[in-house]
């Protein structure tokens, strides 16, 4: 018999966790001296913010499509 996987669900929505990650990455990058590591963290923060923007646009489109039905 298989054991059941002990999995806990995240307590916060995905968007909130993404916002925290972007904020923390940007803050960590500010503490670093100029260089590759700082650039990489800033890039990750920007990419995460872009994901949040796209997610928000899709949510609006989905809500609009649902209202048209």
Tab-separated table of N, CA and C in Angstrom:
chain	number	residue	atom	x	y	z
A	1	UNK	N	0.846	-1.170	0.000
A	1	UNK	CA	0.000	0.000	0.000
A	1	UNK	C	0.898	1.241	0.000
A	2	UNK	N	0.504	2.234	-0.799
A	2	UNK	CA	1.284	3.467	-0.889
A	2	UNK	C	1.015	4.361	0.312
A	3	UNK	N	2.070	5.049	0.708
A	3	UNK	CA	1.892	6.048	1.758
A	3	UNK	C	1.314	7.303	1.139
A	4	UNK	N	0.486	7.971	1.901
A	4	UNK	CA	-0.081	9.223	1.436
A	4	UNK	C	0.947	10.331	1.565
A	5	UNK	N	1.004	11.149	0.565
A	5	UNK	CA	1.956	12.250	0.572
A	5	UNK	C	1.502	13.320	1.560
A	6	UNK	N	2.399	13.705	2.439
A	6	UNK	CA	2.082	14.740	3.417
A	6	UNK	C	2.381	16.093	2.784
A	7	UNK	N	1.357	16.726	2.297
A	7	UNK	CA	1.547	17.983	1.586
A	7	UNK	C	0.730	19.083	2.248
A	8	UNK	N	1.396	20.179	2.526
A	8	UNK	CA	0.672	21.326	3.066
A	8	UNK	C	0.481	22.343	1.948
A	9	UNK	N	-0.642	22.940	1.934
A	9	UNK	CA	-0.944	23.935	0.911
A	9	UNK	C	-0.396	25.296	1.334
A	10	UNK	N	0.012	26.101	0.357
A	10	UNK	CA	0.495	27.451	0.688
A	10	UNK	C	-0.611	28.267	1.359
A	11	UNK	N	-0.225	29.075	2.320
A	11	UNK	CA	-1.215	29.866	3.048
A	11	UNK	C	-1.574	31.151	2.316
A	12	UNK	N	-0.713	31.578	1.395
A	12	UNK	CA	-0.963	32.819	0.665
A	12	UNK	C	-1.181	32.525	-0.812
A	13	UNK	N	-1.954	33.360	-1.486
A	13	UNK	CA	-2.144	33.180	-2.926
A	13	UNK	C	-0.826	33.330	-3.691
A	14	UNK	N	-0.789	32.733	-4.865
A	14	UNK	CA	0.410	32.730	-5.691
A	14	UNK	C	0.884	34.152	-5.991
A	15	UNK	N	-0.041	35.053	-6.304
A	15	UNK	CA	0.332	36.427	-6.640
A	15	UNK	C	1.015	37.123	-5.469
A	16	UNK	N	0.534	36.879	-4.269
A	16	UNK	CA	1.132	37.494	-3.079
A	16	UNK	C	2.552	36.975	-2.880
A	17	UNK	N	2.735	35.667	-3.086
A	17	UNK	CA	4.076	35.099	-2.946
A	17	UNK	C	5.017	35.655	-4.009
A	18	UNK	N	4.512	35.862	-5.229
A	18	UNK	CA	5.341	36.455	-6.277
A	18	UNK	C	5.728	37.885	-5.927
A	19	UNK	N	4.778	38.656	-5.406
A	19	UNK	CA	5.074	40.035	-5.013
A	19	UNK	C	6.159	40.075	-3.941
A	20	UNK	N	6.053	39.192	-2.965
A	20	UNK	CA	7.064	39.148	-1.901
A	20	UNK	C	8.428	38.780	-2.468
A	21	UNK	N	8.447	37.802	-3.386
A	21	UNK	CA	9.718	37.395	-3.980
A	21	UNK	C	10.358	38.560	-4.723
A	22	UNK	N	9.559	39.275	-5.528
A	22	UNK	CA	10.095	40.401	-6.297
A	22	UNK	C	10.626	41.487	-5.367
A	23	UNK	N	9.868	41.787	-4.320
A	23	UNK	CA	10.294	42.814	-3.363
A	23	UNK	C	11.584	42.403	-2.656
A	24	UNK	N	11.644	41.148	-2.214
A	24	UNK	CA	12.837	40.665	-1.509
A	24	UNK	C	14.052	40.609	-2.430
A	25	UNK	N	13.852	40.191	-3.684
A	25	UNK	CA	14.966	40.123	-4.638
A	25	UNK	C	15.507	41.517	-4.921
A	26	UNK	N	14.610	42.476	-5.084
A	26	UNK	CA	15.038	43.853	-5.348
A	26	UNK	C	15.788	44.428	-4.144
A	27	UNK	N	15.290	44.147	-2.943
A	27	UNK	CA	15.956	44.638	-1.731
A	27	UNK	C	17.338	43.998	-1.573
A	28	UNK	N	17.427	42.713	-1.848
A	28	UNK	CA	18.723	42.028	-1.749
A	28	UNK	C	19.697	42.573	-2.786
A	29	UNK	N	19.194	42.871	-3.974
A	29	UNK	CA	20.057	43.402	-5.037
A	29	UNK	C	20.601	44.776	-4.659
A	30	UNK	N	19.796	45.575	-3.998
A	30	UNK	CA	20.250	46.914	-3.602
A	30	UNK	C	21.400	46.855	-2.602
A	31	UNK	N	21.447	45.789	-1.822
A	31	UNK	CA	22.513	45.656	-0.820
A	31	UNK	C	23.824	45.167	-1.422
A	32	UNK	N	23.763	44.646	-2.645
A	32	UNK	CA	24.966	44.107	-3.288
A	32	UNK	C	25.706	45.195	-4.054
A	33	UNK	N	27.009	45.022	-4.206
A	33	UNK	CA	27.755	45.956	-5.060
A	33	UNK	C	27.410	45.687	-6.528
A	34	UNK	N	27.696	46.668	-7.368
A	34	UNK	CA	27.438	46.492	-8.792
A	34	UNK	C	28.163	45.251	-9.296
A	35	UNK	N	27.487	44.491	-10.140
A	35	UNK	CA	28.112	43.280	-10.674
A	35	UNK	C	27.075	42.296	-11.185
A	36	UNK	N	27.556	41.126	-11.537
A	36	UNK	CA	26.691	40.107	-12.143
A	36	UNK	C	25.600	39.619	-11.206
A	37	UNK	N	25.960	39.393	-9.953
A	37	UNK	CA	24.979	38.867	-9.002
A	37	UNK	C	23.834	39.861	-8.800
A	38	UNK	N	24.185	41.132	-8.666
A	38	UNK	CA	23.161	42.166	-8.507
A	38	UNK	C	22.290	42.250	-9.753
A	39	UNK	N	22.917	42.219	-10.927
A	39	UNK	CA	22.163	42.272	-12.177
A	39	UNK	C	21.204	41.090	-12.298
A	40	UNK	N	21.665	39.910	-11.881
A	40	UNK	CA	20.823	38.715	-11.959
A	40	UNK	C	19.606	38.837	-11.042
A	41	UNK	N	19.816	39.357	-9.834
A	41	UNK	CA	18.691	39.539	-8.913
A	41	UNK	C	17.708	40.580	-9.434
A	42	UNK	N	18.230	41.669	-9.980
A	42	UNK	CA	17.348	42.697	-10.538
A	42	UNK	C	16.554	42.135	-11.720
A	43	UNK	N	17.198	41.306	-12.531
A	43	UNK	CA	16.517	40.693	-13.672
A	43	UNK	C	15.386	39.777	-13.194
A	44	UNK	N	15.654	38.979	-12.153
A	44	UNK	CA	14.620	38.099	-11.610
A	44	UNK	C	13.451	38.909	-11.056
A	45	UNK	N	13.751	40.017	-10.391
A	45	UNK	CA	12.696	40.869	-9.844
A	45	UNK	C	11.844	41.447	-10.974
A	46	UNK	N	12.488	41.937	-12.042
A	46	UNK	CA	11.740	42.478	-13.186
A	46	UNK	C	10.888	41.403	-13.851
A	47	UNK	N	11.460	40.222	-14.030
A	47	UNK	CA	10.715	39.133	-14.655
A	47	UNK	C	9.498	38.751	-13.813
A	48	UNK	N	9.672	38.714	-12.517
A	48	UNK	CA	8.564	38.380	-11.626
A	48	UNK	C	7.480	39.444	-11.701
A	49	UNK	N	7.871	40.708	-11.753
A	49	UNK	CA	6.891	41.782	-11.883
A	49	UNK	C	6.163	41.698	-13.219
A	50	UNK	N	6.865	41.299	-14.272
A	50	UNK	CA	6.216	41.111	-15.573
A	50	UNK	C	5.196	39.979	-15.513
A	51	UNK	N	5.530	38.912	-14.814
A	51	UNK	CA	4.593	37.800	-14.649
A	51	UNK	C	3.346	38.283	-13.920
A	52	UNK	N	3.529	39.100	-12.902
A	52	UNK	CA	2.385	39.640	-12.166
A	52	UNK	C	1.509	40.509	-13.063
A	53	UNK	N	2.133	41.323	-13.917
A	53	UNK	CA	1.373	42.168	-14.837
A	53	UNK	C	0.557	41.326	-15.810
A	54	UNK	N	1.176	40.304	-16.377
A	54	UNK	CA	0.477	39.434	-17.328
A	54	UNK	C	-0.654	38.695	-16.623
A	55	UNK	N	-0.396	38.225	-15.426
A	55	UNK	CA	-1.422	37.523	-14.659
A	55	UNK	C	-2.624	38.435	-14.393
A	56	UNK	N	-2.358	39.684	-14.054
A	56	UNK	CA	-3.442	40.640	-13.806
A	56	UNK	C	-4.232	40.907	-15.082
A	57	UNK	N	-3.530	41.049	-16.208
A	57	UNK	CA	-4.230	41.280	-17.483
A	57	UNK	C	-5.107	40.088	-17.843
A	58	UNK	N	-4.595	38.892	-17.646
A	58	UNK	CA	-5.378	37.700	-17.961
A	58	UNK	C	-6.588	37.573	-17.045
A	59	UNK	N	-6.434	37.943	-15.795
A	59	UNK	CA	-7.555	37.879	-14.858
A	59	UNK	C	-8.658	38.840	-15.278
A	60	UNK	N	-8.280	40.030	-15.734
A	60	UNK	CA	-9.265	41.011	-16.189
A	60	UNK	C	-9.972	40.499	-17.438
A	61	UNK	N	-9.199	39.961	-18.374
A	61	UNK	CA	-9.795	39.423	-19.602
A	61	UNK	C	-10.740	38.278	-19.284
A	62	UNK	N	-10.347	37.420	-18.357
A	62	UNK	CA	-11.183	36.283	-17.983
A	62	UNK	C	-12.482	36.775	-17.342
A	63	UNK	N	-12.377	37.786	-16.488
A	63	UNK	CA	-13.565	38.340	-15.842
A	63	UNK	C	-14.475	38.999	-16.872
A	64	UNK	N	-13.888	39.719	-17.834
A	64	UNK	CA	-14.683	40.348	-18.885
A	64	UNK	C	-15.399	39.304	-19.727
A	65	UNK	N	-14.712	38.232	-20.064
A	65	UNK	CA	-15.311	37.170	-20.870
A	65	UNK	C	-16.444	36.490	-20.106
A	66	UNK	N	-16.282	36.319	-18.812
A	66	UNK	CA	-17.321	35.688	-18.004
A	66	UNK	C	-18.548	36.589	-17.901
A	67	UNK	N	-18.341	37.902	-17.860
A	67	UNK	CA	-19.459	38.839	-17.768
A	67	UNK	C	-20.233	38.935	-19.074
A	68	UNK	N	-19.586	38.658	-20.196
A	68	UNK	CA	-20.252	38.742	-21.490
A	68	UNK	C	-21.183	37.567	-21.732
A	69	UNK	N	-21.020	36.494	-21.015
A	69	UNK	CA	-21.846	35.294	-21.232
A	69	UNK	C	-23.208	35.477	-20.729
